[in-house]
CSV table of C-alpha atoms in Angstrom, one decimal:
chain,number,residue,atom,x,y,z
A,182,MET,CA,18.6,-10.8,19.2
A,183,ASN,CA,19.4,-9.3,15.8
A,184,PHE,CA,16.8,-7.3,13.9
A,185,MET,CA,16.0,-10.0,11.4
A,186,GLN,CA,15.5,-12.4,14.2
A,187,ILE,CA,12.9,-10.1,15.7
A,188,ALA,CA,11.1,-9.9,12.3
A,189,ILE,CA,11.2,-13.8,12.2
A,190,GLU,CA,9.5,-13.9,15.7
A,191,GLU,CA,6.8,-11.6,14.2
A,192,ALA,CA,6.3,-14.0,11.3
A,193,LYS,CA,6.0,-16.9,13.7
A,194,ALA,CA,3.2,-14.9,15.6
A,195,ALA,CA,1.4,-14.5,12.2
A,196,ALA,CA,1.5,-18.2,11.5
A,197,ALA,CA,0.1,-18.9,14.9
A,198,LEU,CA,-2.8,-16.7,14.0
A,199,ASP,CA,-3.3,-18.4,10.6
A,200,GLU,CA,-1.9,-15.4,8.8
A,201,VAL,CA,0.8,-15.6,6.0
A,202,PRO,CA,4.0,-15.7,8.1
A,203,VAL,CA,5.7,-12.5,7.3
A,204,GLY,CA,7.2,-10.1,9.8
A,205,ALA,CA,8.8,-6.7,9.6
A,206,VAL,CA,10.8,-4.4,11.9
A,207,VAL,CA,11.7,-0.7,11.5
A,208,VAL,CA,14.9,0.4,13.1
A,209,TRP,CA,15.9,4.0,13.8
A,210,ASN,CA,19.3,5.0,15.4
A,211,GLY,CA,20.0,1.3,16.1
A,212,GLU,CA,16.8,0.8,18.0
A,213,VAL,CA,13.6,-1.1,17.0
A,214,ILE,CA,10.8,1.5,16.8
A,215,ALA,CA,8.2,-0.7,15.1
A,216,LYS,CA,7.4,-4.3,14.5
A,217,ALA,CA,4.5,-6.0,12.9
A,218,HIS,CA,3.2,-9.1,11.2
A,219,ASN,CA,0.6,-9.7,8.5
A,220,ARG,CA,-2.9,-9.1,9.8
A,221,VAL,CA,-4.8,-9.3,6.5
A,222,GLU,CA,-7.4,-11.8,7.7
A,223,GLU,CA,-7.7,-10.4,11.2
A,224,PHE,CA,-8.3,-6.8,10.1
A,225,TYR,CA,-10.3,-7.7,7.0
A,226,ASP,CA,-7.7,-5.5,5.4
A,227,PRO,CA,-5.9,-6.5,2.1
A,228,THR,CA,-3.3,-3.8,2.8
A,229,ALA,CA,-2.3,-5.0,6.3
A,230,HIS,CA,0.9,-6.5,5.3
A,231,ALA,CA,3.7,-6.6,7.9
A,232,GLU,CA,5.7,-3.8,6.2
A,233,MET,CA,2.8,-1.5,5.9
A,234,LEU,CA,1.9,-1.8,9.6
A,235,ALA,CA,5.4,-1.4,10.7
A,236,ILE,CA,5.9,1.7,8.4
A,237,GLN,CA,2.7,3.2,9.8
A,238,GLN,CA,3.8,2.6,13.4
A,239,ALA,CA,7.2,4.0,12.8
A,240,CYS,CA,5.9,7.2,11.1
A,241,GLU,CA,3.4,7.7,13.9
A,242,LYS,CA,6.2,7.4,16.5
A,243,LEU,CA,8.5,9.8,14.6
A,244,GLY,CA,5.6,12.2,13.8
A,245,ALA,CA,6.3,12.3,10.0
A,246,PRO,CA,5.1,10.6,6.8
A,247,ARG,CA,8.8,10.3,5.6
A,248,ILE,CA,11.4,8.6,7.8
A,249,PRO,CA,14.7,8.7,5.8
A,250,GLU,CA,16.9,7.7,8.6
A,251,CYS,CA,15.1,4.4,9.1
A,252,GLU,CA,15.9,0.9,8.0
A,253,ILE,CA,13.3,-1.9,7.5
A,254,TYR,CA,13.9,-5.6,8.0
A,255,VAL,CA,11.4,-7.9,6.3
A,256,THR,CA,11.4,-11.8,6.4
A,257,LEU,CA,10.2,-12.0,2.7
A,258,GLU,CA,10.8,-9.8,-0.3
A,259,PRO,CA,8.2,-7.1,-0.2
A,260,CYS,CA,5.4,-7.1,-2.7
A,261,PRO,CA,5.0,-4.1,-5.1
A,262,MET,CA,2.6,-2.4,-2.7
A,263,CYS,CA,5.0,-2.6,0.2
A,264,CYS,CA,8.0,-1.6,-2.0
A,265,ALA,CA,6.0,1.6,-3.0
A,266,ALA,CA,5.3,2.3,0.6
A,267,ILE,CA,9.0,1.9,1.5
A,268,SER,CA,9.7,4.3,-1.3
A,269,PHE,CA,7.1,6.9,-0.2
A,270,ALA,CA,8.4,6.7,3.3
A,271,ARG,CA,11.9,7.3,2.0
A,272,ILE,CA,13.4,4.5,4.0
A,273,LYS,CA,17.1,4.3,3.7
A,274,ARG,CA,17.8,0.6,3.7
A,275,LEU,CA,15.8,-2.5,3.1
A,276,TYR,CA,17.0,-5.9,4.4
A,277,TYR,CA,15.0,-8.9,3.5
A,278,GLY,CA,15.1,-12.6,3.9
A,279,ALA,CA,13.6,-15.0,1.3
A,280,SER,CA,13.1,-13.9,-2.2
A,281,ASP,CA,9.6,-14.1,-3.7
A,282,SER,CA,9.9,-15.0,-7.4
A,283,LYS,CA,6.1,-15.1,-7.8
A,284,SER,CA,4.8,-11.9,-6.0
A,285,GLY,CA,8.0,-10.0,-5.0
A,286,GLY,CA,8.2,-6.3,-5.8
A,287,ILE,CA,11.9,-5.4,-5.8
A,288,HIS,CA,11.7,-5.0,-9.6
A,289,SER,CA,9.4,-2.0,-9.1
A,290,PHE,CA,12.3,0.1,-7.6
A,291,SER,CA,13.7,0.2,-11.0
A,292,HIS,CA,10.6,1.5,-12.7
A,293,SER,CA,10.5,5.2,-13.7
A,294,SER,CA,7.4,5.6,-11.5
A,295,CYS,CA,9.5,5.0,-8.4
A,296,HIS,CA,11.2,8.2,-7.2
A,297,HIS,CA,13.1,6.8,-4.2
A,298,LYS,CA,15.0,3.5,-4.1
A,299,PRO,CA,16.4,2.3,-0.8
A,300,GLU,CA,19.7,0.4,-0.6
A,301,VAL,CA,18.6,-3.2,-0.8
A,302,TYR,CA,20.2,-6.2,1.0
A,303,ASP,CA,18.7,-9.7,0.3
A,304,GLY,CA,19.0,-13.2,1.7
A,305,ILE,CA,19.3,-12.2,5.4
A,306,ASN,CA,18.4,-15.4,7.4
A,307,ALA,CA,16.6,-16.4,4.2
A,308,SER,CA,16.3,-20.2,4.9
A,309,GLU,CA,14.5,-19.7,8.2
A,310,SER,CA,12.0,-17.3,6.7
A,311,ALA,CA,11.4,-19.5,3.6
A,312,GLU,CA,11.0,-22.6,5.9
A,313,LEU,CA,8.3,-20.8,7.8
A,314,LEU,CA,6.3,-19.9,4.6
A,315,LYS,CA,6.7,-23.4,3.2
A,316,SER,CA,5.4,-25.1,6.3
A,317,PHE,CA,2.4,-22.7,6.4
A,318,PHE,CA,1.4,-23.3,2.8
A,319,LEU,CA,2.0,-27.0,3.1
A,320,ALA,CA,-0.3,-27.1,6.1
A,321,LYS,CA,-2.9,-25.2,4.1
A,322,ARG,CA,-3.3,-27.9,1.4
B,43,MET,CA,-24.3,13.2,-8.4
B,44,ASN,CA,-22.3,10.5,-10.3
B,45,PHE,CA,-19.6,8.4,-8.5
B,46,MET,CA,-16.7,10.3,-10.0
B,47,GLN,CA,-18.1,13.5,-9.0
B,48,ILE,CA,-18.3,12.3,-5.4
B,49,ALA,CA,-14.6,11.3,-5.7
B,50,ILE,CA,-13.9,14.8,-7.0
B,51,GLU,CA,-15.7,16.4,-4.0
B,52,GLU,CA,-13.3,14.2,-1.9
B,53,ALA,CA,-10.3,15.6,-3.8
B,54,LYS,CA,-11.4,19.1,-3.2
B,55,ALA,CA,-11.8,18.4,0.6
B,56,ALA,CA,-8.1,17.2,0.4
B,57,ALA,CA,-7.0,20.4,-1.2
B,58,ALA,CA,-8.7,22.5,1.5
B,59,LEU,CA,-6.6,20.5,4.1
B,60,ASP,CA,-3.4,21.0,2.1
B,61,GLU,CA,-3.2,17.4,1.1
B,62,VAL,CA,-2.6,16.4,-2.5
B,63,PRO,CA,-6.1,16.6,-4.0
B,64,VAL,CA,-7.0,13.0,-4.9
B,65,GLY,CA,-10.3,11.4,-4.0
B,66,ALA,CA,-11.6,7.9,-4.2
B,67,VAL,CA,-15.0,6.1,-3.9
B,68,VAL,CA,-15.8,2.4,-3.6
B,69,VAL,CA,-19.2,1.3,-5.0
B,70,TRP,CA,-21.0,-2.0,-4.2
B,71,ASN,CA,-24.3,-2.8,-5.8
B,72,GLY,CA,-24.6,0.6,-7.2
B,73,GLU,CA,-24.2,2.3,-3.8
B,74,VAL,CA,-21.3,4.3,-2.3
B,75,ILE,CA,-20.0,2.2,0.6
B,76,ALA,CA,-16.7,4.1,1.1
B,77,LYS,CA,-15.1,7.4,0.2
B,78,ALA,CA,-11.9,9.1,1.1
B,79,HIS,CA,-9.2,11.5,0.2
B,80,ASN,CA,-5.5,11.7,0.8
B,81,ARG,CA,-4.5,12.1,4.4
B,82,VAL,CA,-0.8,11.5,4.2
B,83,GLU,CA,0.3,14.7,6.0
B,84,GLU,CA,-2.6,14.7,8.6
B,85,PHE,CA,-2.0,11.1,9.6
B,86,TYR,CA,1.8,11.1,9.3
B,87,ASP,CA,1.2,8.1,7.1
B,88,PRO,CA,2.8,7.7,3.6
B,89,THR,CA,0.3,5.0,2.9
B,90,ALA,CA,-2.8,7.1,3.5
B,91,HIS,CA,-3.7,7.6,-0.1
B,92,ALA,CA,-7.4,8.1,-1.0
B,93,GLU,CA,-7.7,4.6,-2.5
B,94,MET,CA,-6.0,2.9,0.4
B,95,LEU,CA,-8.3,4.5,2.9
B,96,ALA,CA,-11.4,3.9,0.7
B,97,ILE,CA,-10.5,0.2,0.2
B,98,GLN,CA,-9.9,-0.3,4.0
B,99,GLN,CA,-13.3,1.3,4.8
B,100,ALA,CA,-15.1,-0.9,2.2
B,101,CYS,CA,-13.4,-4.1,3.4
B,102,GLU,CA,-14.3,-3.3,7.0
B,103,LYS,CA,-17.9,-2.6,6.0
B,104,LEU,CA,-18.2,-5.8,4.0
B,105,GLY,CA,-16.3,-7.8,6.6
B,106,ALA,CA,-13.8,-9.2,4.1
B,107,PRO,CA,-10.3,-8.6,2.9
B,108,ARG,CA,-11.3,-9.3,-0.6
B,109,ILE,CA,-14.3,-7.5,-2.2
B,110,PRO,CA,-14.6,-8.8,-5.8
B,111,GLU,CA,-18.1,-7.3,-6.4
B,112,CYS,CA,-16.8,-3.7,-5.8
B,113,GLU,CA,-15.8,-0.9,-8.2
B,114,ILE,CA,-13.4,1.9,-7.3
B,115,TYR,CA,-13.5,5.5,-8.8
B,116,VAL,CA,-10.4,7.5,-8.4
B,117,THR,CA,-9.7,11.1,-9.6
B,118,LEU,CA,-6.1,10.2,-10.6
B,119,GLU,CA,-4.4,7.2,-12.0
B,120,PRO,CA,-3.4,5.2,-8.9
B,121,CYS,CA,0.2,4.8,-7.9
B,122,PRO,CA,1.8,1.3,-7.8
B,123,MET,CA,1.0,1.0,-4.1
B,124,CYS,CA,-2.7,1.6,-4.7
B,125,CYS,CA,-2.8,-0.5,-7.8
B,126,ALA,CA,-1.4,-3.5,-5.8
B,127,ALA,CA,-4.0,-2.8,-3.0
B,128,ILE,CA,-6.8,-2.8,-5.7
B,129,SER,CA,-5.5,-6.1,-7.0
B,130,PHE,CA,-5.1,-7.7,-3.6
B,131,ALA,CA,-8.7,-6.6,-2.8
B,132,ARG,CA,-9.8,-8.3,-6.1
B,133,ILE,CA,-11.7,-5.1,-7.1
B,134,LYS,CA,-13.7,-5.7,-10.3
B,135,ARG,CA,-13.5,-2.4,-12.0
B,136,LEU,CA,-11.3,0.7,-11.8
B,137,TYR,CA,-12.4,4.0,-13.1
B,138,TYR,CA,-10.0,6.9,-13.0
B,139,GLY,CA,-9.8,10.4,-14.0
B,140,ALA,CA,-6.5,12.1,-15.0
B,141,SER,CA,-3.5,10.0,-16.1
B,142,ASP,CA,-0.2,10.3,-14.1
B,143,SER,CA,2.7,9.8,-16.4
B,144,LYS,CA,5.3,10.4,-13.7
B,145,SER,CA,4.0,8.3,-10.8
B,146,GLY,CA,1.0,6.3,-12.1
B,147,GLY,CA,0.9,2.6,-11.6
B,148,ILE,CA,-1.4,1.2,-14.3
B,149,HIS,CA,1.6,-0.5,-15.9
B,150,SER,CA,2.1,-2.7,-12.8
B,151,PHE,CA,-1.2,-4.6,-13.6
B,152,SER,CA,0.7,-6.1,-16.6
B,153,HIS,CA,3.6,-7.3,-14.5
B,154,SER,CA,3.9,-11.0,-13.7
B,155,SER,CA,3.8,-10.2,-10.0
B,156,CYS,CA,0.3,-9.0,-10.3
B,157,HIS,CA,-2.2,-11.8,-9.9
B,158,HIS,CA,-5.6,-9.9,-10.4
B,159,LYS,CA,-6.1,-7.2,-12.9
B,160,PRO,CA,-9.3,-5.2,-12.7
B,161,GLU,CA,-11.2,-3.9,-15.7
B,162,VAL,CA,-9.7,-0.4,-16.2
B,163,TYR,CA,-11.6,2.7,-17.6
B,164,ASP,CA,-9.7,5.9,-17.8
B,165,GLY,CA,-10.2,9.6,-18.5
B,166,ILE,CA,-13.5,9.8,-16.5
B,167,ASN,CA,-14.1,13.6,-15.8
B,168,ALA,CA,-10.3,13.8,-16.3
B,169,SER,CA,-10.0,17.6,-16.9
B,170,GLU,CA,-11.6,18.6,-13.7
B,171,SER,CA,-9.4,16.3,-11.6
B,172,ALA,CA,-6.3,17.4,-13.5
B,173,GLU,CA,-7.2,21.0,-13.0
B,174,LEU,CA,-7.5,20.5,-9.2
B,175,LEU,CA,-4.0,19.0,-9.1
B,176,LYS,CA,-2.5,21.7,-11.3
B,177,SER,CA,-3.9,24.5,-9.2
B,178,PHE,CA,-2.7,22.8,-6.0
B,179,PHE,CA,0.9,22.3,-7.2
B,180,LEU,CA,1.0,25.9,-8.8
B,181,ALA,CA,0.0,27.3,-5.4
B,182,LYS,CA,2.7,25.3,-3.7
B,183,ARG,CA,5.5,26.9,-5.7
């Protein structure tokens, strides 16, 4: 299974728990060292986005608050909070699926307040991730 | 002791632990329900900013990922990650001390990707907070 597919499985797990279906995976040396999905409602924590939880896990595993050799795979374009966290963690590469024109944060990497910009690759398995989100929000109406 | 002074005490506690001296306090109904300082190095967690930890504590205490009746006091202008977290938590008012022209995130509240902007009050006890940061970084050189 490729890394984005693992992130998509995480997103599906989120949907099953009635959380916004977004998943994230952190890879180090070609190995998954952290994976997570949104847990905002479960944890009563507005910061518990998939990316944040995966970064925290990865940093704990590697014993450092900066993990410059890591890559992150996220099913949806990260929000500005998660983009800042990716930047603070010095993550090397960001791969994401669907774009988020309403709440996405990729623009923030270009702001002068951002001091580390990862390489960014978009559109990875985008339709599957977008479909998950669409079904989730349709069911909510 | 006023709320910003409590945040400044938190910042001092951070400095004593060799963490960037920033402190934050969350207030609900005129009472401090959470206070925290930076713990990035201690926790190996790039997201462990004072504001994030204080928001997480406050949300846990109130049992909700959104705390629209709360105010947050921070000794330094929050970074874009923390501004996004303040926005996601629907915090009503943000009071901060020193401005941060290099890494501050107040600008992000005006971006179209931000869907809740708190009332913002700046410059509260700013010189004391700025002095703490200045001494900290001077000692680091």
